[in-house]
mmCIF file of C-alpha atoms in Angstrom:
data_model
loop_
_atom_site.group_PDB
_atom_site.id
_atom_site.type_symbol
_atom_site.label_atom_id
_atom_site.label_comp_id
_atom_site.label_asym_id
_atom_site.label_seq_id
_atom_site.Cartn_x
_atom_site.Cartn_y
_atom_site.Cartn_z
ATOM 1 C CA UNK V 7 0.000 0.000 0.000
ATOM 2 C CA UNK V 8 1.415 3.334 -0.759
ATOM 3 C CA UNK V 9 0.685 6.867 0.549
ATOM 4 C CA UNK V 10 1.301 10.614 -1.308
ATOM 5 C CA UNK V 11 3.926 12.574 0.557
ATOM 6 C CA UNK V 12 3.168 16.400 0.548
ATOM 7 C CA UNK V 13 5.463 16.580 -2.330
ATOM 8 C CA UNK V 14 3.011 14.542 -4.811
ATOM 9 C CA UNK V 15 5.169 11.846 -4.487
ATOM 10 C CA UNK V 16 4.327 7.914 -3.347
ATOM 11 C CA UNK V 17 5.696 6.766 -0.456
ATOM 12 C CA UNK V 18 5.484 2.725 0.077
ATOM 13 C CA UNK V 19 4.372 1.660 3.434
ATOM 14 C CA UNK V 20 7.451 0.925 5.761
ATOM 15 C CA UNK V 21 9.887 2.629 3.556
ATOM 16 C CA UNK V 22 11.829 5.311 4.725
ATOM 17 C CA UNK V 23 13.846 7.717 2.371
ATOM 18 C CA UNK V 24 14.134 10.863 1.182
ATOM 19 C CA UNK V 25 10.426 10.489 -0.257
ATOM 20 C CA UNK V 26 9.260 9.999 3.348
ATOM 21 C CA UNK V 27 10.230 13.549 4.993
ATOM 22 C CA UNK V 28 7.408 15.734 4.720
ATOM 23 C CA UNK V 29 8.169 19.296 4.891
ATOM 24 C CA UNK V 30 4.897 20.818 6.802
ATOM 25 C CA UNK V 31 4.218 24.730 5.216
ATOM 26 C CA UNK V 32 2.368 27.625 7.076
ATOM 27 C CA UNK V 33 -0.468 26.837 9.788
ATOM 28 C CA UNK V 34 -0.869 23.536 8.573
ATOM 29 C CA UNK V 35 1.490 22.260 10.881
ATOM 30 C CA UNK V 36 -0.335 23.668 13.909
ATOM 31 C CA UNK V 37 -3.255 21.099 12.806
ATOM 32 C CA UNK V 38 -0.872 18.406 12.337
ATOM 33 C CA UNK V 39 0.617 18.557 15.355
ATOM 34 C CA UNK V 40 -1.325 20.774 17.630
ATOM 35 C CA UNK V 41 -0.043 19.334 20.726
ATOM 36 C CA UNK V 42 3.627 20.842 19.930
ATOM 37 C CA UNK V 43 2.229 24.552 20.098
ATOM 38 C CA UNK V 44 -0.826 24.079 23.123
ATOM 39 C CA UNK V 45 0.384 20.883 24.693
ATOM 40 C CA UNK V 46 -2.414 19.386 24.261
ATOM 41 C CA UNK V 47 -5.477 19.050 22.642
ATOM 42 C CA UNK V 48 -7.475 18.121 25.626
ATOM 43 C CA UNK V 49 -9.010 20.577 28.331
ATOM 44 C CA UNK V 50 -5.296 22.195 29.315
ATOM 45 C CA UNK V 51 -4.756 23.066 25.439
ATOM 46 C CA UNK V 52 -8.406 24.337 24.884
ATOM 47 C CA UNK V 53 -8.062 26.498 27.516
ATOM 48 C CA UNK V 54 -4.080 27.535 26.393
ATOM 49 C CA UNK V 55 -5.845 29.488 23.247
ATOM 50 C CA UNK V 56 -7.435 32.113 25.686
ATOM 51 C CA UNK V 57 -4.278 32.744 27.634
ATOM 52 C CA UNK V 58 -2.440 33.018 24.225
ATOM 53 C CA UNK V 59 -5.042 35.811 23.111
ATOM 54 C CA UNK V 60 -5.329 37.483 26.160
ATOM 55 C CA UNK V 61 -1.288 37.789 26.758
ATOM 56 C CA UNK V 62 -1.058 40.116 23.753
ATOM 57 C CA UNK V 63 -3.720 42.227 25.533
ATOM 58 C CA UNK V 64 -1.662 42.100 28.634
ATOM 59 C CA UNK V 65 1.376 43.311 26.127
ATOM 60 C CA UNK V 66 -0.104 46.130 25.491
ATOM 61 C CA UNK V 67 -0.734 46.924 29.007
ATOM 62 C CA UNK V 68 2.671 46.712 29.748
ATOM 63 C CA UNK V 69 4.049 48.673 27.284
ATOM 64 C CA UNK V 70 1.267 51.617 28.622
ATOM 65 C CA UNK V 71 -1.493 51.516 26.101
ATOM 66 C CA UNK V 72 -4.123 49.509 27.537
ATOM 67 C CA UNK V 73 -5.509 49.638 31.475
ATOM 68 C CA UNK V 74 -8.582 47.502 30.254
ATOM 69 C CA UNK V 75 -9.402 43.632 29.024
ATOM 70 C CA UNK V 76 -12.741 42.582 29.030
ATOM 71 C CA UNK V 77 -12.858 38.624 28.631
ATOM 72 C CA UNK V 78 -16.523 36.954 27.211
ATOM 73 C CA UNK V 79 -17.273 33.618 27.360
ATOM 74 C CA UNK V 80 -20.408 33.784 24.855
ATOM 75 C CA UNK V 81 -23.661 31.712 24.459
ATOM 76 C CA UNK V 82 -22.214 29.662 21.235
ATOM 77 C CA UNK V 83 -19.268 28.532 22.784
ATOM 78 C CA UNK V 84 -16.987 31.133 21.156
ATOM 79 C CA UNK V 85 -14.529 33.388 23.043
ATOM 80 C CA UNK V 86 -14.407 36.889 22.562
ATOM 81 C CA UNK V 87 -11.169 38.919 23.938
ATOM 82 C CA UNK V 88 -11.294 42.608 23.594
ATOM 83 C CA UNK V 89 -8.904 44.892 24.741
ATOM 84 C CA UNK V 90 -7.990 49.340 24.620
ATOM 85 C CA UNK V 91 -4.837 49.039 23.384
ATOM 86 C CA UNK V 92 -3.345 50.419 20.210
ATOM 87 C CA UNK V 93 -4.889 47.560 18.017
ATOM 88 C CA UNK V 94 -2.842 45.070 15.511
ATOM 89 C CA UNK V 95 -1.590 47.342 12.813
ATOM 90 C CA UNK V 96 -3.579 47.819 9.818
ATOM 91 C CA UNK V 97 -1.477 49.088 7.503
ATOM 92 C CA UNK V 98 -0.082 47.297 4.796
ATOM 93 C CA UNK V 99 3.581 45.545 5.701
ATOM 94 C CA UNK V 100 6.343 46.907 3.488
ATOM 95 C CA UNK V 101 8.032 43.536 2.485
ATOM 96 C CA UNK V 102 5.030 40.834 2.580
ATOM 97 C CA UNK V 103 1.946 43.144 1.141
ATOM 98 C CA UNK V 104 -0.378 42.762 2.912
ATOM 99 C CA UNK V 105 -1.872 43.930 6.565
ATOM 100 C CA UNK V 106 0.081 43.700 9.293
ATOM 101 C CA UNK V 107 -2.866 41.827 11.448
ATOM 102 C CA UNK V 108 -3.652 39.312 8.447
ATOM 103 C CA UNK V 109 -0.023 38.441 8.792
ATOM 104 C CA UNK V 110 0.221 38.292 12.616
ATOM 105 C CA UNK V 111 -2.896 36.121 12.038
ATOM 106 C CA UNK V 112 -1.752 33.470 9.381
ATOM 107 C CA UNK V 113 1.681 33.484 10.086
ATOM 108 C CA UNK V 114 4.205 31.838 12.313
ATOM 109 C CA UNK V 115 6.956 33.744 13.971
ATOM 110 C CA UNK V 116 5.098 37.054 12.936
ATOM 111 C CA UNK V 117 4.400 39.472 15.446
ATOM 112 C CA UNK V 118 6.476 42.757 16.971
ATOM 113 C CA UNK V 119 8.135 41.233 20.357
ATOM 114 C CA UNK V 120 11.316 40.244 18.353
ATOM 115 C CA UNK V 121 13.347 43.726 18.832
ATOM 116 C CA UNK V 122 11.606 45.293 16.634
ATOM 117 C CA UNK V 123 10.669 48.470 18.493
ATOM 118 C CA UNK V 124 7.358 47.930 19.301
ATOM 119 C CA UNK V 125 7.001 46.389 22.431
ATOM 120 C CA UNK V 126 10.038 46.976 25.213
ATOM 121 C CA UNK V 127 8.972 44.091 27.345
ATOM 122 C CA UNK V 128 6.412 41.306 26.576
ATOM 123 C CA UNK V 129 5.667 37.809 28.662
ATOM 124 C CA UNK V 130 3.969 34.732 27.739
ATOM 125 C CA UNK V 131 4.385 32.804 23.911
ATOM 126 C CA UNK V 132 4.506 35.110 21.156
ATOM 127 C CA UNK V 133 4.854 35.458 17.400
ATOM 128 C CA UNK V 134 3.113 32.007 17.606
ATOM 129 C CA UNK V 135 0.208 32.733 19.794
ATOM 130 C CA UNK V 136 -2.736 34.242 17.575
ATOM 131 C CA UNK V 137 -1.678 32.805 14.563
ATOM 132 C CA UNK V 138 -1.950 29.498 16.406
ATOM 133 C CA UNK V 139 -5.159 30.239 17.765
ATOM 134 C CA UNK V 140 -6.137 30.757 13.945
ATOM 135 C CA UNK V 141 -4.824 28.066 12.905
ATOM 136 C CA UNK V 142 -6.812 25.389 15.540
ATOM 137 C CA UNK V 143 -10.344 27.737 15.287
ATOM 138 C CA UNK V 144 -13.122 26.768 12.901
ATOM 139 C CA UNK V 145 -13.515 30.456 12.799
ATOM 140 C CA UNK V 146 -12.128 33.417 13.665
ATOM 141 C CA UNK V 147 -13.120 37.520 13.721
ATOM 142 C CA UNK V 148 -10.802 40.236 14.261
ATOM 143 C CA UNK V 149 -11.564 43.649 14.826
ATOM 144 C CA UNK V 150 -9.715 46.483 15.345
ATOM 145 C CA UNK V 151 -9.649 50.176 16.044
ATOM 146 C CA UNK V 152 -7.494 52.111 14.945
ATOM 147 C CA UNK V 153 -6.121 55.048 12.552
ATOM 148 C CA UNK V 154 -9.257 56.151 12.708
ATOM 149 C CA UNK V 155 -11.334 53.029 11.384
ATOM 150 C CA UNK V 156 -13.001 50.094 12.381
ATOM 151 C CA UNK V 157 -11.285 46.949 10.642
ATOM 152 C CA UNK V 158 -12.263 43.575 10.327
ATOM 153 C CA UNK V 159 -11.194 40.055 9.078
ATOM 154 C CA UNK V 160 -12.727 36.694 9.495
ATOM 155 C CA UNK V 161 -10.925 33.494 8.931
ATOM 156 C CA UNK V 162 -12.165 29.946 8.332
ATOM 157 C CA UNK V 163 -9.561 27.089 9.970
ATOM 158 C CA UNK V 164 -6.694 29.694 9.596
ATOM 159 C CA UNK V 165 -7.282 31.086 6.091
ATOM 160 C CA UNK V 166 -8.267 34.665 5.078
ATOM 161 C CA UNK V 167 -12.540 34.840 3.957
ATOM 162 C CA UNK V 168 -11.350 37.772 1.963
ATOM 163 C CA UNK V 169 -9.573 41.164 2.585
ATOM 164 C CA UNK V 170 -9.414 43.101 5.760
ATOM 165 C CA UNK V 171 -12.524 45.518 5.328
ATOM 166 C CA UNK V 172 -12.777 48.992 6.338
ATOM 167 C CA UNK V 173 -16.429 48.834 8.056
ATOM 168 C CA UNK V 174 -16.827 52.597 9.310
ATOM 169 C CA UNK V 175 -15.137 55.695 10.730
ATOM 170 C CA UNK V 176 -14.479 55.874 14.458
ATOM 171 C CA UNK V 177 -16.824 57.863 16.938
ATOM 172 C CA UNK V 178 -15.679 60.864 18.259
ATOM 173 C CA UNK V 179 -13.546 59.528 21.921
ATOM 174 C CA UNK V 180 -14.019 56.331 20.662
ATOM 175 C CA UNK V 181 -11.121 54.601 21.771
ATOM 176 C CA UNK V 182 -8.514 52.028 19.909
ATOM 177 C CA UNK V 183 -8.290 48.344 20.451
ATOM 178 C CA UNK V 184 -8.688 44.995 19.242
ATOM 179 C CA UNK V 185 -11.161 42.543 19.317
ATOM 180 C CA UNK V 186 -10.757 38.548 18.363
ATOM 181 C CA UNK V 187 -13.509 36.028 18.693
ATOM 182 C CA UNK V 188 -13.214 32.506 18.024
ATOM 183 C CA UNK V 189 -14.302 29.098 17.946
ATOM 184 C CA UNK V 190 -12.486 26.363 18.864
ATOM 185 C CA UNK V 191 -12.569 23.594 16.428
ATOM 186 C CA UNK V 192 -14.417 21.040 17.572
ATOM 187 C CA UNK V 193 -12.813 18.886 15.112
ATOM 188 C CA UNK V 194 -9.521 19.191 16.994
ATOM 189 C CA UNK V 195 -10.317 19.515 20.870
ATOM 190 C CA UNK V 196 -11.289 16.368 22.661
ATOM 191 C CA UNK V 197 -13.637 19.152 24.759
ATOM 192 C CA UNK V 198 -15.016 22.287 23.700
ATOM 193 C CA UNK V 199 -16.563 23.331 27.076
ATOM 194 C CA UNK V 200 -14.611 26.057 28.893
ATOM 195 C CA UNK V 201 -13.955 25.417 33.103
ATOM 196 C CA UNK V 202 -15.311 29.030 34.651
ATOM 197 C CA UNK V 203 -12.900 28.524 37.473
ATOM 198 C CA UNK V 204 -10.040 27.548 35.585
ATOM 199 C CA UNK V 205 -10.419 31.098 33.626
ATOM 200 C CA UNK V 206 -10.908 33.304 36.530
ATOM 201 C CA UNK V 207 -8.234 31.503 38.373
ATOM 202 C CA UNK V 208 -5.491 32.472 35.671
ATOM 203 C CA UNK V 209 -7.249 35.859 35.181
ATOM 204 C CA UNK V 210 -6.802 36.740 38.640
ATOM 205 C CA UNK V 211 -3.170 35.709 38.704
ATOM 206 C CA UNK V 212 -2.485 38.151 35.915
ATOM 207 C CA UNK V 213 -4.605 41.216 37.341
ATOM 208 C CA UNK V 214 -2.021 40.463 40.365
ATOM 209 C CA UNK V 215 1.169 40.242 38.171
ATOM 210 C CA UNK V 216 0.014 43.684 36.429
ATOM 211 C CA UNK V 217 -1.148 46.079 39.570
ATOM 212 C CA UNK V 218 -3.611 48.764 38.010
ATOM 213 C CA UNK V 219 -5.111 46.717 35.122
ATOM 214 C CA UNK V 220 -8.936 45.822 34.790
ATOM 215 C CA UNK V 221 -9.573 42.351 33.768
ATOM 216 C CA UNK V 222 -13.030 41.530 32.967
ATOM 217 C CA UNK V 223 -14.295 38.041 32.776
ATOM 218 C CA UNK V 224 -17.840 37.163 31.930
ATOM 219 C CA UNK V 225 -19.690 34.133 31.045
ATOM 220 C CA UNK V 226 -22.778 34.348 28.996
ATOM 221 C CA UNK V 227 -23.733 30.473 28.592
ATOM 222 C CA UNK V 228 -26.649 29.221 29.976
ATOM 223 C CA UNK V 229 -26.284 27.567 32.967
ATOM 224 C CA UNK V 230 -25.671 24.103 32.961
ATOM 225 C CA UNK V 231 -28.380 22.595 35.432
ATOM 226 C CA UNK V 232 -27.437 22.735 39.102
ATOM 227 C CA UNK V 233 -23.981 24.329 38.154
ATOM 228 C CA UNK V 234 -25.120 28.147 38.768
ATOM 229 C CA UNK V 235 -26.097 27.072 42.397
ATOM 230 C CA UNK V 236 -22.911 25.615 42.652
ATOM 231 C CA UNK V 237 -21.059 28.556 41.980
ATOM 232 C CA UNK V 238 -23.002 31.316 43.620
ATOM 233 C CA UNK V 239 -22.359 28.946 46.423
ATOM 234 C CA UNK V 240 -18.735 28.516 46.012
ATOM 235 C CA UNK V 241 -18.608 32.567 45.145
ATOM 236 C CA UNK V 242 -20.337 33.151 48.490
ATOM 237 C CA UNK V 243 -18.113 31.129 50.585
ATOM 238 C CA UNK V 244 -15.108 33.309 49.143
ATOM 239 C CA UNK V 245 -17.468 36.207 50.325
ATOM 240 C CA UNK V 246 -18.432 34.846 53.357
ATOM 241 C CA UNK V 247 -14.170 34.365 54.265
ATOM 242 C CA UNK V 248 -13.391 38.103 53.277
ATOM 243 C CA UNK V 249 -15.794 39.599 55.838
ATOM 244 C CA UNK V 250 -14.190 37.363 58.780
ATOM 245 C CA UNK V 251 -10.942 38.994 57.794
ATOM 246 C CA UNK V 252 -9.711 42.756 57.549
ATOM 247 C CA UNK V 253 -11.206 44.200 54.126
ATOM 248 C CA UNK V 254 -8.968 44.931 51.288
ATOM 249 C CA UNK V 255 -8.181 48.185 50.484
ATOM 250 C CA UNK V 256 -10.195 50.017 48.559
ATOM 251 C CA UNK V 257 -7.334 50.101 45.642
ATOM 252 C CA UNK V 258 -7.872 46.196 45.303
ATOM 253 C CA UNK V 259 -11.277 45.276 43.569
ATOM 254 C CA UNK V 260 -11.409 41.235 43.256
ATOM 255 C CA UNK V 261 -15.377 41.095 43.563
ATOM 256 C CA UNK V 262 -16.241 37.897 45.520
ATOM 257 C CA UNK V 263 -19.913 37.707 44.142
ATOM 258 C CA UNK V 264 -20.129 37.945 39.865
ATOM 259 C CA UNK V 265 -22.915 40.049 39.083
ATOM 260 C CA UNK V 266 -25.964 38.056 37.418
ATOM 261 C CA UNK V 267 -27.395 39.940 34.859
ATOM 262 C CA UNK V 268 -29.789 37.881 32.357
ATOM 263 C CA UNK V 269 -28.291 35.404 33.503
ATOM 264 C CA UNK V 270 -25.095 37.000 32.535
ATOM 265 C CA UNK V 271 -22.140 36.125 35.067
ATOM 266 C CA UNK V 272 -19.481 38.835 35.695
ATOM 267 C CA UNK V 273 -16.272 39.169 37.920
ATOM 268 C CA UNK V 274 -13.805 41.919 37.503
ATOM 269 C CA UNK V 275 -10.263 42.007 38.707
ATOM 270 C CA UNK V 276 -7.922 45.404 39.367
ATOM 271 C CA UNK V 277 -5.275 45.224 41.928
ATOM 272 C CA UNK V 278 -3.987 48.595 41.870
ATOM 273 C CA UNK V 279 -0.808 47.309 44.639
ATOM 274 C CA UNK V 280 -0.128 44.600 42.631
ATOM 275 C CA UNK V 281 2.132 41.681 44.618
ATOM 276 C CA UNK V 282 1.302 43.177 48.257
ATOM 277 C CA UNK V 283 -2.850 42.475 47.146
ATOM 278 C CA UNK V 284 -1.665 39.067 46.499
ATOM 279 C CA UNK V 285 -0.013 38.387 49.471
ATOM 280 C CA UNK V 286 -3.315 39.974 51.636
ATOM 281 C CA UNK V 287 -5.207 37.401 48.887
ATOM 282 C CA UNK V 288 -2.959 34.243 50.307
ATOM 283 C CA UNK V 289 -3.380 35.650 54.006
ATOM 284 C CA UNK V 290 -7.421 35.150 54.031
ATOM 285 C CA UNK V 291 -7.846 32.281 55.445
ATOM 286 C CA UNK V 292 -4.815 32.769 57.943
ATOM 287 C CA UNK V 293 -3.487 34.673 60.817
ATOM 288 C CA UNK V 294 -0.683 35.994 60.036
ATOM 289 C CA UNK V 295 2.573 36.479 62.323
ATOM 290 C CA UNK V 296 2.907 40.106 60.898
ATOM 291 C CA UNK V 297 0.279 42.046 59.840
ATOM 292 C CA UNK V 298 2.479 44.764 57.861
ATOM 293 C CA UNK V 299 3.376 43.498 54.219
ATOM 294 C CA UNK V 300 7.051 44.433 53.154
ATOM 295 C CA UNK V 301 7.270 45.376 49.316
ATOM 296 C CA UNK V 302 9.691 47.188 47.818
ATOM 297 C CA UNK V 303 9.904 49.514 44.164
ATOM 298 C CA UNK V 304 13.202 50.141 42.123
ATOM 299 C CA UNK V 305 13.134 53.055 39.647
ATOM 300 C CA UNK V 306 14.337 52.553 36.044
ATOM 301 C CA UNK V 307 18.082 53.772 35.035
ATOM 302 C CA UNK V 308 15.939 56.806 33.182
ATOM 303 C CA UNK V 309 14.406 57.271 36.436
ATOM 304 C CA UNK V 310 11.011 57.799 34.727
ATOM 305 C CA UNK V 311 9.142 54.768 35.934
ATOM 306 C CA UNK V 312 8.639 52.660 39.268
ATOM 307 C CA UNK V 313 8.082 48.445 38.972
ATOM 308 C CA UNK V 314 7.328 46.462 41.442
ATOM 309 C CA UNK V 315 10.054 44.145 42.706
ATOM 310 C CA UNK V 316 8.882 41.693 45.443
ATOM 311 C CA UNK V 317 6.414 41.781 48.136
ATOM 312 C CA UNK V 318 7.593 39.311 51.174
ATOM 313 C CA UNK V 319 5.042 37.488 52.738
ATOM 314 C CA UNK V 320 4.087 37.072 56.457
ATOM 315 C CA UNK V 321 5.097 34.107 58.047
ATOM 316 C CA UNK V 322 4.232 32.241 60.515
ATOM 317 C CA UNK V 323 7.195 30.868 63.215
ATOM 318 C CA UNK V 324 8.353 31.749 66.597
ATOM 319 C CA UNK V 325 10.993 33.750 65.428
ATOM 320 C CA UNK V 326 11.906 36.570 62.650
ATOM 321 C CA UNK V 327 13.006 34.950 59.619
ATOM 322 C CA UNK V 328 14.705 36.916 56.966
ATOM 323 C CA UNK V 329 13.353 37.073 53.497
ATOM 324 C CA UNK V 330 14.566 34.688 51.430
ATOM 325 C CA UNK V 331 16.036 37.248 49.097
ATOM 326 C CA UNK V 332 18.836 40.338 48.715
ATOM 327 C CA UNK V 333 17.156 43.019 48.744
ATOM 328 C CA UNK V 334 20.596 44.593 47.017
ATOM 329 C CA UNK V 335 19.848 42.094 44.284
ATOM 330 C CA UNK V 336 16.225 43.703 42.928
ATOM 331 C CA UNK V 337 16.495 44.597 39.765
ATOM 332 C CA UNK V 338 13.886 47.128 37.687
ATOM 333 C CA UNK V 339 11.868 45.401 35.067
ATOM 334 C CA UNK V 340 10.440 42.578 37.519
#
């Protein structure tokens, strides 16, 4: 029995030469081999595509242009991630020829984190992420905001439905951004159902890592039966352990109870100290040896911005213990 190699060529079963190395082109190696970009393609990968969007969102927040990510989990099981950032340029790129966010979009190892000037710092997986996310998506919509427009794109399993289209002027104060909704391909996820918890767990995490930015997260699936009880209940207990305990401060918004509106779940996180609401997070359901929180700032060389180095946590013990870090050895940029 013989099989045809990506080259047009046959390839005999067992036999391994030259005609047997396939050279995978573009996005369709993402679909090959999913698991070598997400991990997996079970629950853990399914859920790797948000943090992949929503990290470029945080990018922008760290480089100063966006304070606000608002995070939808919609009624047809798509994900929608929009963010007030700069948005994904539009403009068309001088070598390839054609928009910036169709490349950044179909193309590996596109993307401006690589020292190109655009972003100074970045975290997470990038240059892969979106296009990945593209690539494993029965569908995807991109919208963006920007020199003064309203763009968008749709894609079908990673390729272009036509051009980027101009759809309209920008309001007056209407801000810049991008948007990106997908669906996950059902065709390549063992699971298509998103874990609420497992979301606002990791979104919290990253409203802690980046003091002062808004991180919206809300869920606009039905219920499943019994499961809305289930987490009002778990919701309130998280409620019900902050009001045995001294309050946050009012700079620190984590709200305990999600707003139900239509049915419409909604939790929003801002930690406007960053690493010292974290530690007062972790010190809930304890008494800690030392009420007072230690955290320290180092200015920049240009001595134009402060970033948060390390906040040491209270322990408990019979004794003082000292931190198990030089404080000499902080260094700006986290």
């Amino acid at each position: 029995m013989a099989d045809e190699n990506n080259f047009g060529s046959t390839v005999e079963e067992g036999k391994y030469d030259a005609s047997a190395i396939q050279v995978l082109e573009g996005l369709e190696a993402v679909r090959k081999r999913p698991g070598m970009y997400i991990g997996s393609t079970g629950e853990r990968g399914l859920h790797h595509l948000i943090w992949e969007v929503v990290d470029n969102s945080v990018d922008e927040a760290l480089a100063g242009y966006c304070d606000r990510i608002v995070l939808t989990l919609q009624a047809d099981g798509s994900i929608r991630v929009e963010d007030n950032g700069r948005g994904i340029p539009t403009d068309i790129h001088p070598t390839e020829g054609i928009p910036a966010v169709t490349m950044a979009l179909t193309m590996l190892h596109a993307g401006g984190k690589f020292g190109g000037g655009g972003y100074k710092v970045s975290g997470g997986l990038h240059g892969v992420g979106v296009s990945v996310v593209n690539a494993l998506s029965s569908k995807v919509i991109v919208e963006v905001k920007n020199r003064g427009h309203l763009w968008r794109q749709s894609f079908s399993i990673g390729v272009p439905d036509g051009d980027l289209e101009q759809v309209r002027e920008m309001e007056p104060g209407e801000s810049t951004g991008t948007t990106i909704t997908y669906w996950a391909s059902s065709d390549i996820f063992e699971t298509t159902e998103y874990n609420l918890e497992t979301i606002t767990n990791r979104i919290r995490e990253m409203a802690f890592l980046n003091k002062g930015l808004e991180i919206v997260v809300r869920d606009e699936r039905p219920p499943a039966e019994g499961m809305a009880d289930i987490l009002d209940d778990a919701m309130q207990a998280d409620a019900d352990v902050d009001a045995q305990v001294d309050p946050m401060t009012d700079d620190a918004d984590d709200t305990a109870v999600p707003e139900r509106e239509g049915g419409v779940l909604e939790r929003r996180f801002k930690f406007d100290r960053g690493l010292v609401d974290y530690v007062e997070h972790l010190n809930r359901r304890k008494t800690p040896a030392n009420p007072t929180i230690i955290s320290f700032e180092a200015e920049t060389p240009e001595g134009t911005e402060t970033t948060p180095t390390r906040a040491a946590p209270t322990r408990r013990g019979s004794g003082p213990r000292s931190p198990p870090w030089s404080t000499a050895g902080a260094r700006s940029g986290g």
